[in-house]
Amino acid sequence: MKHFTTIKDIARELNISVSTVSRALRDTYDVNKETRDKVLAMAAELNYKPNFNATGLAKGSSHNIAVILPFITNYYFSTVITGIQEVAYQGGYNIVLHVTNDSPERELSIVNNLPITSLDGLLVSISSSSDACNHFQEVMNMGVPVVFFDRVAANIETSKVMQDDYNGAFEAVEYLISCGYKKIAHIAGPEGLTFTQRRMQGYLDALKKHDIPVKEDWIICSGFSQECGESDAYQLLECADVPDAIFAVNDRKAIGAMLTLKKRNIKIGKEMGVMGFTNDPASTIISPTLTTMAEPAFDIGRKSCELLLKHIAKSYFHPEEIVLPGRLIARESTMR
Amino acid sequence: MKHFTTIKDIARELNISVSTVSRALRDTYDVNKETRDKVLAMAAELNYKPNFNATGLAKGSSHNIAVILPFITNYYFSTVITGIQEVAYQGGYNIVLHVTNDSPERELSIVNNLPITSLDGLLVSISSSSDACNHFQEVMNMGVPVVFFDRVAANIETSKVMQDDYNGAFEAVEYLISCGYKKIAHIAGPEGLTFTQRRMQGYLDALKKHDIPVKEDWIICSGFSQECGESDAYQLLECADVPDAIFAVNDRKAIGAMLTLKKRNIKIGKEMGVMGFTNDPASTIISPTLTTMAEPAFDIGRKSCELLLKHIAKSYFHPEEIVLPGRLIARESTMR
DNA sequence: GTGAAAGCGCTAACAC
DNA sequence: GTGTTAGCGCTTTCAC
């Protein structure tokens, strides 16, 4: 069982050599049009499917790219993957998915056990606390290109694709200020992640520009989940001086915070402004709807895959860093 | 560049034959313990990584399984994938992701272009209107096992994993009845999809059991999106006799319907009950929170992957149909 | 217990 | 323009 048609079968059937078949199938070199047509016809008739293992082995390249990321069960990442898929599919590449659950150990184990020899490249978004990214450097040293997206490794020189975290945050905070909020807190992501730091910096610089002093108590670093947002908000409400607006590192935390505010019967918008980052569909489901900085998730997926394919195509491709702008979407959570 | 350590390198280094290295590495046949240890040590030292293309070619099996599904950008499917990943990862399998965007053409094209020769099996959830599932039958005929989950192909004999759509719907509708709702509408999914039909049947039978006559106007079939839920609800509100409860085929449609009701200032729960199916996280974000039949998405992923691995392991594995129960979660949208 | 050699399906010189 | 042949890295008889 499980015998597939091979080029040998086609060759035998047509009384020609395998190399001619191979050439005809790939439409390369000069093959007599007649011969090629015959081959193609026979291939179709026998329902020939190329064996990627064999091709990969012979050419030293599979058509697989690995995607390694923390989660897929959220809007942002699943949309990025869809974008990646789109480009990969066009280019005839398969994407092999690896989910780290945001665990550095798991990430390390995945990378170390990667079938690196049958992988043309890697697309990765690192897990929260994997400060040590040597494992990716090693992969690159072996000649397998890596492109980072969203959560990028700061000290590895390769192409990276991300949203404009700094300016997005800056703009977001300026918007809150323009709405009249004066005591703006920031519930941030885990420390150590580049994009988290950038959003933080955008927040800080926006305050600075408008001569608003920074209050340590109003900056809380924790996880990315909705639950973290809820508890961060509780913590803010405990402050001696309670803020009048919250800028969250992402929508899920913003939503968590809103849930807390609603429980405490604090009027969102009027008494306390809330601003997110992502444009998760949930931001239009919650009431009041959430003002947010929309991230170009789909394009980040597309772009990073396009870059990876370029790296794969030419080994000397010069690394590029692409920064995609966000888009502020004003909704009810910042209406006073 | 891009030379990886091969078993040949190890053999040369140790002055033994490649076959011995191969045997030692796989810990099979009788290999002298000493020899094996030496091989293992050398493999580690040279950072040896097996070449899956070569293994696959020689053994006639890769370690890849393809996952084909309509979308990944929603809670249900992304959770299923996470479950699949979990099991695949344990078993040393890679998952190759294919997204059909719920387009039958795309699905067909994906399946026809599948690197079937370097795939050990398929895990699939069919697209809405792919009534013709011959392409999957063909794959199976070629000796590649296929397991369906959630959206299963009715007329293909192989293992299938799904939630208990019929009883879930039945129970959901009985619950609505027990809450005192008497005029229960159903906003359903596209016709022709098995699980949609089953939920519909559960709805019909529950009404029947309680001697509630079925009203054609109160049953609307459309897409799965939130937008469809919104417009379905508008349509229901147009009915001469407006229903007092809506049972939606999934949470997204239920949420869409709620948005419509809110726009029309209809008190959800009190004036009109709403019940969903899935337990999407959004169901706790919306206000009032949404009563729903929780689906065991993660377990569906796990189970279907486990079954597929069994099919792969033995070609004569007898097909199993696994039906996982749901769990009713009562929330505010059904409180009168 | 280990080695030699053939072969998995395909590609790529190298001949002709 | 086409055929011959070696080889990609690994597994697996078949000897010894």
XYZ file of C-alpha atoms (C1' of nucleotides) in Angstrom:
704
model
C 0.000 0.000 0.000
C 0.838 3.654 -0.159
C 2.700 3.667 -3.409
C 2.697 6.987 -5.146
C 3.454 7.607 -8.764
C 7.071 8.631 -9.228
C 8.875 10.229 -12.096
C 10.279 6.795 -12.770
C 6.792 5.512 -13.478
C 6.193 8.342 -15.882
C 9.530 7.741 -17.571
C 8.886 4.043 -17.995
C 5.426 4.649 -19.334
C 6.716 7.103 -21.890
C 9.959 5.317 -22.652
C 12.091 8.278 -21.827
C 14.554 8.975 -19.054
C 13.794 10.218 -15.596
C 15.874 13.316 -16.070
C 13.785 14.387 -18.995
C 10.702 13.875 -16.928
C 12.213 15.823 -14.087
C 13.156 18.658 -16.401
C 9.791 18.730 -18.090
C 7.956 18.785 -14.796
C 9.915 21.728 -13.548
C 9.666 23.523 -16.867
C 13.357 24.231 -16.791
C 16.188 23.699 -19.218
C 15.200 23.210 -22.794
C 12.785 20.406 -23.181
C 11.073 19.710 -26.430
C 7.591 21.093 -26.186
C 6.109 17.863 -27.427
C 7.966 15.805 -24.893
C 7.008 18.163 -22.143
C 3.355 18.031 -23.053
C 3.447 14.268 -23.089
C 5.075 14.212 -19.684
C 2.610 16.664 -18.239
C -0.285 14.715 -19.641
C 1.013 11.452 -18.262
C 1.726 13.045 -14.894
C -1.839 14.227 -14.715
C -3.143 10.867 -15.813
C -1.165 8.981 -13.203
C -2.009 11.620 -10.617
C 1.627 12.298 -9.949
C 2.547 14.193 -6.785
C 6.134 15.271 -6.237
C 7.778 13.799 -3.187
C 8.945 16.730 -1.133
C 11.239 14.596 0.937
C 13.107 13.556 -2.150
C 13.182 17.039 -3.626
C 14.269 18.453 -0.334
C 16.971 15.895 0.033
C 18.293 16.378 -3.464
C 18.083 20.155 -3.499
C 19.006 20.717 0.106
C 15.837 22.619 0.744
C 12.387 21.685 1.820
C 9.567 24.091 1.293
C 8.802 24.429 4.942
C 9.069 27.401 7.189
C 8.568 27.158 10.895
C 6.493 29.687 12.777
C 7.242 29.892 16.466
C 5.105 32.050 18.701
C 3.762 32.246 22.229
C 0.067 31.742 21.571
C -2.390 31.440 18.811
C -5.562 31.864 20.798
C -5.772 35.569 20.532
C -6.773 37.970 17.873
C -3.382 39.445 17.225
C -1.371 36.279 16.733
C -4.014 34.362 14.875
C -4.337 37.261 12.468
C -0.592 37.445 12.002
C -0.550 33.753 11.171
C -3.295 34.260 8.645
C -1.137 36.894 6.988
C 1.884 34.610 7.019
C -0.199 31.799 5.583
C -1.344 34.012 2.772
C 2.168 34.757 1.558
C 3.542 31.312 2.261
C 0.734 29.715 0.341
C 1.381 31.912 -2.683
C 5.040 31.037 -2.612
C 4.425 27.326 -2.308
C 5.684 27.149 1.239
C 4.173 25.190 4.046
C 4.078 26.623 7.488
C 4.911 24.415 10.399
C 3.411 25.751 13.549
C 5.016 25.729 16.974
C 3.375 27.186 20.035
C 5.563 27.950 23.026
C 2.799 28.839 25.465
C 5.054 31.745 26.298
C 7.400 29.409 28.129
C 11.113 29.995 27.546
C 11.871 26.344 28.321
C 9.368 25.146 25.798
C 10.721 27.589 23.286
C 14.240 26.352 23.830
C 13.173 22.758 23.549
C 11.250 23.450 20.362
C 14.166 25.219 18.763
C 16.632 22.545 19.772
C 14.432 19.824 18.400
C 13.618 21.630 15.233
C 14.046 19.497 12.118
C 16.396 22.216 11.069
C 17.602 20.211 8.118
C 14.198 20.232 6.565
C 13.337 23.810 7.232
C 14.080 26.719 4.963
C 13.583 29.397 7.545
C 12.020 30.526 10.803
C 9.487 33.177 11.664
C 9.493 33.882 15.355
C 7.931 35.933 18.069
C 9.848 35.232 21.257
C 8.326 34.293 24.561
C 8.081 36.849 27.328
C 11.184 36.138 29.283
C 13.560 34.610 26.834
C 16.206 37.238 27.224
C 18.758 34.694 26.104
C 18.197 34.193 22.432
C 21.351 32.281 21.647
C 19.341 29.374 20.357
C 18.084 31.518 17.535
C 21.534 32.827 16.843
C 22.719 29.241 16.565
C 20.029 28.437 14.065
C 21.116 31.416 12.024
C 24.728 30.369 12.252
C 23.746 27.098 10.682
C 22.620 29.035 7.669
C 18.898 28.985 8.342
C 17.423 32.472 8.130
C 15.271 33.790 10.965
C 12.908 36.728 10.849
C 11.372 38.128 14.014
C 7.996 39.754 14.290
C 6.270 41.660 17.081
C 8.307 40.290 19.940
C 11.746 40.684 18.462
C 15.124 39.695 19.850
C 16.958 42.943 20.415
C 20.492 41.700 20.019
C 20.235 39.482 16.979
C 21.031 40.975 13.630
C 18.376 39.925 11.192
C 15.177 41.227 9.689
C 12.433 42.248 12.049
C 8.873 43.349 11.545
C 6.871 45.166 14.148
C 4.245 47.778 14.659
C 5.345 51.244 15.642
C 5.117 50.666 19.355
C 6.800 53.827 20.438
C 4.850 56.245 18.309
C 1.655 54.317 18.771
C 1.912 54.636 22.512
C 3.010 58.236 22.252
C 0.050 59.097 20.093
C -2.314 57.162 22.304
C -1.241 59.021 25.403
C -1.339 62.355 23.636
C -4.861 61.537 22.625
C -5.811 60.846 26.233
C -4.287 64.164 27.186
C -6.200 65.909 24.424
C -9.364 64.395 25.853
C -8.607 66.213 29.061
C -7.266 63.373 31.169
C -4.420 64.504 33.367
C -3.589 61.592 35.602
C -2.739 58.833 33.184
C -1.653 55.434 34.429
C -0.012 52.724 32.355
C -0.660 49.058 32.869
C 2.248 47.562 31.016
C 3.429 44.151 29.898
C 6.222 42.091 31.411
C 9.487 43.953 31.711
C 12.249 42.907 29.376
C 10.201 42.566 26.236
C 11.313 45.081 23.641
C 7.904 46.112 22.424
C 6.671 46.553 25.959
C 9.573 48.847 26.707
C 8.897 50.840 23.584
C 5.267 51.401 24.464
C 6.341 52.392 27.938
C 8.822 54.856 26.510
C 6.167 56.326 24.243
C 3.967 56.772 27.303
C 6.739 58.412 29.288
C 7.786 60.726 26.494
C 4.245 61.849 25.786
C 3.814 62.783 29.427
C 7.137 64.565 29.370
C 6.258 66.544 26.284
C 3.151 67.821 28.024
C 4.954 68.490 31.275
C 3.027 65.899 33.169
C 5.131 64.374 35.933
C 5.499 60.608 36.002
C 4.137 58.778 39.027
C 5.779 55.465 39.831
C 2.579 54.136 41.393
C 0.735 54.598 38.157
C 2.965 52.268 36.210
C 2.324 48.570 36.708
C 4.106 45.806 34.879
C 2.477 42.380 34.749
C 1.290 39.768 32.265
C -0.701 40.292 29.097
C -3.910 38.591 30.141
C -7.308 40.014 30.886
C -6.953 38.814 34.470
C -3.763 40.807 34.827
C -5.638 43.836 33.561
C -8.310 43.293 36.180
C -5.901 43.075 39.072
C -3.734 45.911 37.805
C -6.807 48.111 37.821
C -7.640 47.115 41.385
C -4.145 48.079 42.339
C -4.526 51.466 40.689
C -7.753 52.103 42.549
C -5.858 51.555 45.775
C -3.497 54.428 45.049
C -3.617 57.385 47.393
C -4.016 59.499 44.296
C -6.253 57.606 41.902
C -5.546 58.201 38.186
C -8.230 59.444 35.824
C -7.200 57.383 32.816
C -5.562 54.083 32.026
C -3.415 53.352 29.029
C -3.083 49.597 28.665
C -0.349 47.819 26.773
C -3.007 45.824 24.933
C -6.745 45.471 24.572
C -7.074 42.408 26.721
C -5.605 44.196 29.687
C -7.680 47.256 28.915
C -10.778 45.095 28.909
C -9.774 43.484 32.163
C -9.375 46.932 33.637
C -12.784 47.983 32.343
C -14.363 44.971 33.961
C -12.870 46.031 37.260
C -14.063 49.601 36.833
C -17.542 48.394 35.985
C -17.608 46.238 39.097
C -16.669 49.284 41.126
C -19.303 51.329 39.351
C -16.812 53.764 38.020
C -18.098 55.467 34.900
C -15.739 54.581 32.106
C -14.909 57.566 29.962
C -16.483 60.133 32.179
C -14.706 59.321 35.416
C -11.902 57.250 34.032
C -10.689 57.025 30.460
C -9.406 53.722 29.121
C -7.270 53.189 26.081
C -6.041 49.907 24.621
C -3.659 48.755 21.934
C -4.407 46.119 19.256
C -7.975 46.610 18.062
C -9.104 43.200 19.170
C -12.694 42.584 18.003
C -13.628 42.397 21.668
C -12.988 46.118 21.864
C -16.221 46.764 19.997
C -18.143 44.161 21.939
C -17.496 45.546 25.359
C -19.638 48.386 26.522
C -18.616 51.136 26.442
C -16.581 50.350 23.355
C -12.858 50.627 23.762
C -10.679 53.306 22.232
C -7.546 51.681 20.924
C -4.450 51.891 18.763
C -5.074 49.397 15.977
C -2.175 47.157 15.050
C -1.634 46.017 11.472
C -1.515 42.359 12.471
C -2.298 40.891 9.094
C 0.319 43.034 7.353
C 2.883 42.147 9.954
C 2.340 38.533 9.053
C 2.552 39.217 5.356
C 5.611 41.426 5.588
C 7.563 39.118 7.831
C 6.891 36.159 5.589
C 7.859 38.149 2.522
C 11.110 39.123 4.160
C 11.827 35.563 5.178
C 11.288 34.364 1.637
C 13.795 36.967 0.463
C 16.304 35.749 3.007
C 15.746 32.222 1.813
C 16.114 33.200 -1.816
C 19.454 34.922 -1.409
C 21.729 34.120 1.457
C 23.272 37.604 1.325
C 19.988 39.447 1.744
C 20.599 42.457 3.920
C 18.487 42.517 7.087
C 15.626 44.984 7.132
C 13.652 46.336 10.009
C 10.135 47.191 9.075
C 7.999 49.293 11.346
C 4.321 49.481 10.504
C 2.257 52.384 11.798
C -0.824 51.886 13.931
C -4.085 53.729 13.633
C -5.936 55.358 16.461
C -9.563 54.375 16.741
C -11.527 56.596 19.071
C -14.487 54.959 20.744
C -16.581 55.432 23.841
C -14.110 54.561 26.581
C -12.435 57.943 26.212
C -15.553 60.075 25.932
C -16.033 62.320 28.873
C 27.525 26.881 3.790
C 24.644 25.071 5.397
C 26.333 21.792 5.997
C 24.847 19.802 8.788
C 26.477 16.940 10.607
C 25.382 13.633 9.114
C 25.660 10.125 10.382
C 28.488 9.738 7.908
C 30.467 12.340 9.795
C 29.891 10.517 13.023
C 30.851 7.216 11.454
C 34.060 8.610 10.009
C 34.981 10.254 13.263
C 34.476 7.017 15.160
C 35.815 4.711 12.499
C 32.682 2.633 12.379
C 30.045 2.164 9.729
C 27.077 4.353 9.068
C 24.688 1.525 9.692
C 25.964 1.091 13.192
C 25.570 4.787 13.793
C 22.070 4.661 12.437
C 21.189 1.745 14.677
C 22.740 3.300 17.741
C 20.961 6.586 17.202
C 17.600 4.942 17.009
C 18.291 2.663 19.922
C 17.043 -0.294 17.975
C 18.505 -3.663 17.125
C 21.264 -4.858 19.342
C 24.062 -2.436 19.470
C 26.902 -2.838 21.877
C 26.270 -0.470 24.737
C 29.753 0.934 24.530
C 29.444 1.639 20.823
C 26.101 3.221 21.331
C 27.369 5.500 24.055
C 30.262 6.570 21.898
C 27.930 7.348 19.044
C 25.554 9.283 21.222
C 28.390 11.272 22.711
C 29.824 12.089 19.330
C 26.407 13.006 17.993
C 25.947 15.451 20.822
C 29.430 16.836 20.355
C 28.928 17.440 16.661
C 25.442 18.774 17.311
C 23.908 16.195 15.038
C 20.348 16.759 13.839
C 18.606 14.044 11.877
C 17.565 15.035 8.388
C 13.860 14.463 8.232
C 13.819 14.539 4.478
C 16.206 11.641 4.358
C 14.449 9.707 7.085
C 11.153 10.344 5.460
C 12.431 9.238 2.121
C 13.987 6.070 3.434
C 11.167 5.104 5.747
C 8.354 6.345 3.608
C 7.039 8.582 6.322
C 7.686 12.099 7.373
C 6.648 13.274 10.767
C 4.235 15.830 9.475
C 0.528 16.043 9.802
C -1.493 18.605 7.963
C -4.260 20.534 9.670
C -6.827 21.998 7.332
C -9.507 24.285 8.675
C -11.632 27.269 7.684
C -10.205 29.888 10.032
C -7.853 30.322 12.861
C -8.876 33.760 13.979
C -11.533 32.684 16.360
C -11.559 31.237 19.799
C -12.843 27.813 18.908
C -10.456 26.911 16.127
C -7.395 28.464 17.665
C -8.075 26.498 20.823
C -8.543 23.287 18.882
C -5.199 23.866 17.195
C -3.570 24.389 20.540
C -4.927 21.013 21.625
C -3.695 19.384 18.453
C -0.301 20.968 18.906
C -0.073 19.615 22.400
C -0.469 16.004 21.323
C 1.503 16.361 18.105
C 4.393 17.897 19.972
C 4.464 15.032 22.458
C 4.472 12.513 19.668
C 7.238 14.222 17.760
C 4.972 15.340 14.971
C 4.986 18.668 13.261
C 1.783 20.276 12.277
C 1.522 21.928 8.924
C -1.210 24.489 8.898
C -3.573 25.213 6.047
C -6.325 27.795 6.227
C -9.124 27.582 3.704
C -10.855 30.848 4.573
C -13.966 28.727 4.403
C -13.699 28.631 0.632
C -14.407 25.257 -1.008
C -12.213 26.184 -3.987
C -9.328 27.046 -1.745
C -9.872 23.853 0.184
C -9.840 21.811 -2.996
C -6.732 23.522 -4.246
C -4.977 22.984 -0.937
C -5.823 19.321 -0.850
C -4.821 18.761 -4.449
C -1.518 20.469 -3.916
C -0.805 18.781 -0.656
C 2.686 17.303 -0.448
C 0.857 14.117 0.225
C 4.003 12.073 -0.070
C 5.551 13.831 2.871
C 2.532 13.819 5.094
C 1.597 11.112 7.527
C -1.978 12.186 7.978
C -4.602 14.916 7.818
C -6.739 16.576 10.418
C -9.579 18.469 8.833
C -12.573 20.615 9.494
C -14.310 21.160 6.185
C -15.396 24.474 4.774
C -19.025 25.492 4.881
C -20.230 24.450 1.509
C -17.929 21.656 0.489
C -20.621 19.088 0.160
C -18.397 17.225 -2.253
C -15.672 15.699 -0.184
C -14.242 13.386 -2.790
C -10.883 15.029 -2.537
C -10.562 13.763 1.005
C -11.714 10.335 -0.006
C -8.989 10.305 -2.625
C -6.378 11.186 -0.073
C -7.562 8.327 2.072
C -7.512 5.978 -0.882
C -3.862 6.807 -1.303
C -3.297 5.399 2.149
C -3.047 8.646 4.040
C -5.342 8.669 7.058
C -7.746 11.547 7.591
C -9.531 12.444 10.808
C -12.307 15.009 10.832
C -13.159 17.307 13.696
C -16.061 19.656 14.328
C -17.135 20.106 10.734
C -17.091 16.515 9.641
C -17.746 14.989 6.246
C -20.894 12.948 6.650
C -20.283 10.353 3.979
C -16.665 9.468 4.534
C -15.875 6.543 6.719
C -13.110 7.489 9.073
C -12.630 8.720 12.598
C -14.430 11.889 13.605
C -14.369 14.011 16.697
C -17.047 16.502 17.551
C -18.930 18.054 20.385
C -22.363 16.753 21.162
C -24.173 19.191 18.948
C -27.557 17.582 19.136
C -27.781 17.176 22.881
C -26.058 20.466 23.493
C -28.657 22.282 21.470
C -31.438 20.246 23.005
C -30.281 21.049 26.489
C -29.770 24.701 25.627
C -33.305 25.068 24.349
C -34.746 23.185 27.287
C -32.903 25.565 29.528
C -34.446 28.524 27.745
C -37.831 26.922 28.194
C -37.152 26.324 31.860
C -36.343 30.023 32.172
C -39.873 30.710 30.998
C -39.229 31.702 27.405
C -41.934 30.435 25.108
C -41.209 31.892 21.716
C -37.741 30.685 20.929
C -36.088 31.543 17.648
C -32.992 29.894 16.212
C -30.381 31.761 14.235
C -28.567 28.903 12.604
C -25.459 28.347 10.531
C -25.287 27.662 6.818
C -27.438 24.766 5.714
C -25.636 21.624 4.691
C -23.083 21.540 7.449
C -23.595 18.482 9.607
C -23.055 20.107 12.961
C -25.379 22.929 12.048
C -28.084 20.447 11.173
C -27.573 18.618 14.432
C -27.949 21.748 16.484
C -31.031 22.594 14.514
C -32.451 19.139 15.188
C -31.726 19.494 18.890
C -33.596 22.781 18.832
C -36.552 21.278 16.981
C -36.778 18.225 19.190
C -36.616 20.219 22.392
C -39.512 22.343 21.198
C -41.392 19.222 20.217
C -40.848 17.583 23.559
C -42.389 20.576 25.268
C -45.213 20.843 22.762
C -44.075 24.135 21.425
C -44.975 24.524 17.780
C -42.205 25.378 15.356
C -42.460 28.667 13.494
C -40.685 28.834 10.171
C -40.118 32.573 10.510
C -38.159 32.035 13.670
C -35.529 29.910 12.023
C -32.906 31.766 10.038
C -29.931 30.158 8.351
C -26.972 32.332 7.463
C -23.223 32.621 8.035
C -21.321 32.235 11.276
C -20.143 35.797 11.708
C -21.138 38.405 14.210
C -22.489 40.514 11.364
C -24.779 37.673 10.345
C -26.002 37.526 13.926
C -26.779 41.218 13.819
C -28.792 41.051 10.630
C -30.544 37.840 11.624
C -31.743 39.579 14.763
C -33.030 42.522 12.765
C -34.957 40.085 10.643
C -36.461 38.452 13.729
C -37.565 41.808 15.051
C -39.465 42.336 11.816
C -41.603 39.255 12.412
C -45.289 39.828 12.902
C -44.936 37.760 16.040
C -41.620 38.689 17.638
C -39.905 35.858 19.561
C -38.947 36.234 23.217
C -35.679 34.342 23.038
C -32.921 33.600 20.572
C -30.857 30.460 20.471
C -27.795 31.103 18.311
C -25.704 28.447 16.640
C -22.598 30.033 18.118
C -21.492 32.822 20.421
C -20.428 35.172 17.691
C -23.880 35.199 16.201
C -25.405 35.472 19.650
C -23.225 38.483 20.324
C -24.188 40.021 17.014
C -27.810 39.541 17.940
C -27.247 41.124 21.350
C -25.672 44.151 19.708
C -28.788 44.542 17.585
C -31.070 44.186 20.611
C -29.043 46.747 22.506
C -29.299 49.187 19.612
C -33.051 48.716 19.684
C -33.098 49.158 23.439
C -34.533 45.765 24.027
C -33.704 44.491 27.490
C -31.670 41.346 27.055
C -32.759 38.620 29.442
C -35.853 40.353 30.658
C -37.535 41.036 27.343
C -35.551 38.689 25.184
C -33.360 35.821 26.250
C -30.204 35.029 24.303
C -28.244 31.825 24.335
C -25.037 31.017 22.507
C -22.874 27.996 21.830
C -19.073 27.808 22.239
C -18.130 29.756 25.356
C -16.023 32.235 23.509
C -14.227 34.531 25.988
C -16.201 37.367 24.459
C -19.277 35.910 26.089
C -18.091 37.162 29.464
C -16.990 40.490 28.105
C -20.284 41.527 26.643
C -22.838 42.982 28.935
C -25.047 41.364 29.943
C -22.869 38.301 29.919
C -23.942 35.563 27.565
C -25.394 32.227 28.589
C -23.840 29.561 26.452
C -23.175 25.887 25.834
C -19.436 25.511 26.316
C -17.628 23.407 23.758
C -14.622 21.295 24.711
C -12.448 22.844 22.012
C -9.104 21.945 23.493
C -10.101 18.331 24.052
C -11.464 18.083 20.553
C -8.041 19.061 19.313
C -6.309 16.584 21.591
C -8.641 13.717 20.824
C -8.594 14.146 17.094
C -4.837 14.264 17.021
C -4.614 11.176 19.231
C -6.917 9.323 16.891
C -4.955 10.389 13.875
C -1.739 9.160 15.439
C -3.419 5.806 16.009
C -4.490 5.657 12.388
C -0.954 6.447 11.371
C 0.489 3.817 13.658
C -1.632 0.984 12.340
C -3.171 1.098 8.943
C -6.029 -1.167 10.034
C -7.148 1.035 12.914
C -10.900 0.918 13.094
C -12.570 4.316 12.721
C -14.000 5.814 15.877
C -16.494 8.575 16.302
C -15.990 10.515 19.452
C -18.640 12.844 20.739
C -17.657 15.132 23.571
C -20.338 16.627 25.798
C -20.774 20.343 26.237
C -21.458 22.172 29.445
C -24.167 24.714 29.986
C -22.986 27.964 31.507
C -25.814 30.144 32.712
C -25.126 33.853 32.682
C -27.070 37.078 32.567
C -28.498 36.966 29.059
C -31.131 34.478 30.168
C -32.090 36.086 33.461
C -35.551 37.477 33.452
C 27.332 -6.969 17.078
C 28.876 -4.769 12.891
C 29.800 -3.706 7.905
C 28.716 -3.452 2.831
C 25.569 -2.206 -0.335
C 21.200 -1.245 -2.303
C 17.576 1.833 -2.487
C 13.912 5.621 -1.119
C 12.529 9.835 -5.303
C 14.595 13.437 -7.110
C 18.257 16.691 -9.085
C 22.324 17.996 -11.556
C 26.556 17.599 -13.615
C 28.373 15.450 -17.538
C 28.151 13.157 -21.803
C 26.442 12.665 -26.398
C 17.272 18.038 -26.487
C 17.951 13.766 -23.959
C 20.213 9.916 -21.402
C 23.597 8.219 -17.856
C 25.177 8.462 -13.506
C 26.305 9.900 -9.028
C 24.630 11.514 -4.923
C 21.486 13.978 -1.215
C 21.145 11.363 4.282
C 19.137 7.668 6.039
C 17.308 2.757 6.637
C 17.576 -1.977 5.945
C 18.400 -6.426 4.114
C 22.043 -9.598 3.849
C 26.486 -11.207 4.949
C 29.996 -12.237 8.180
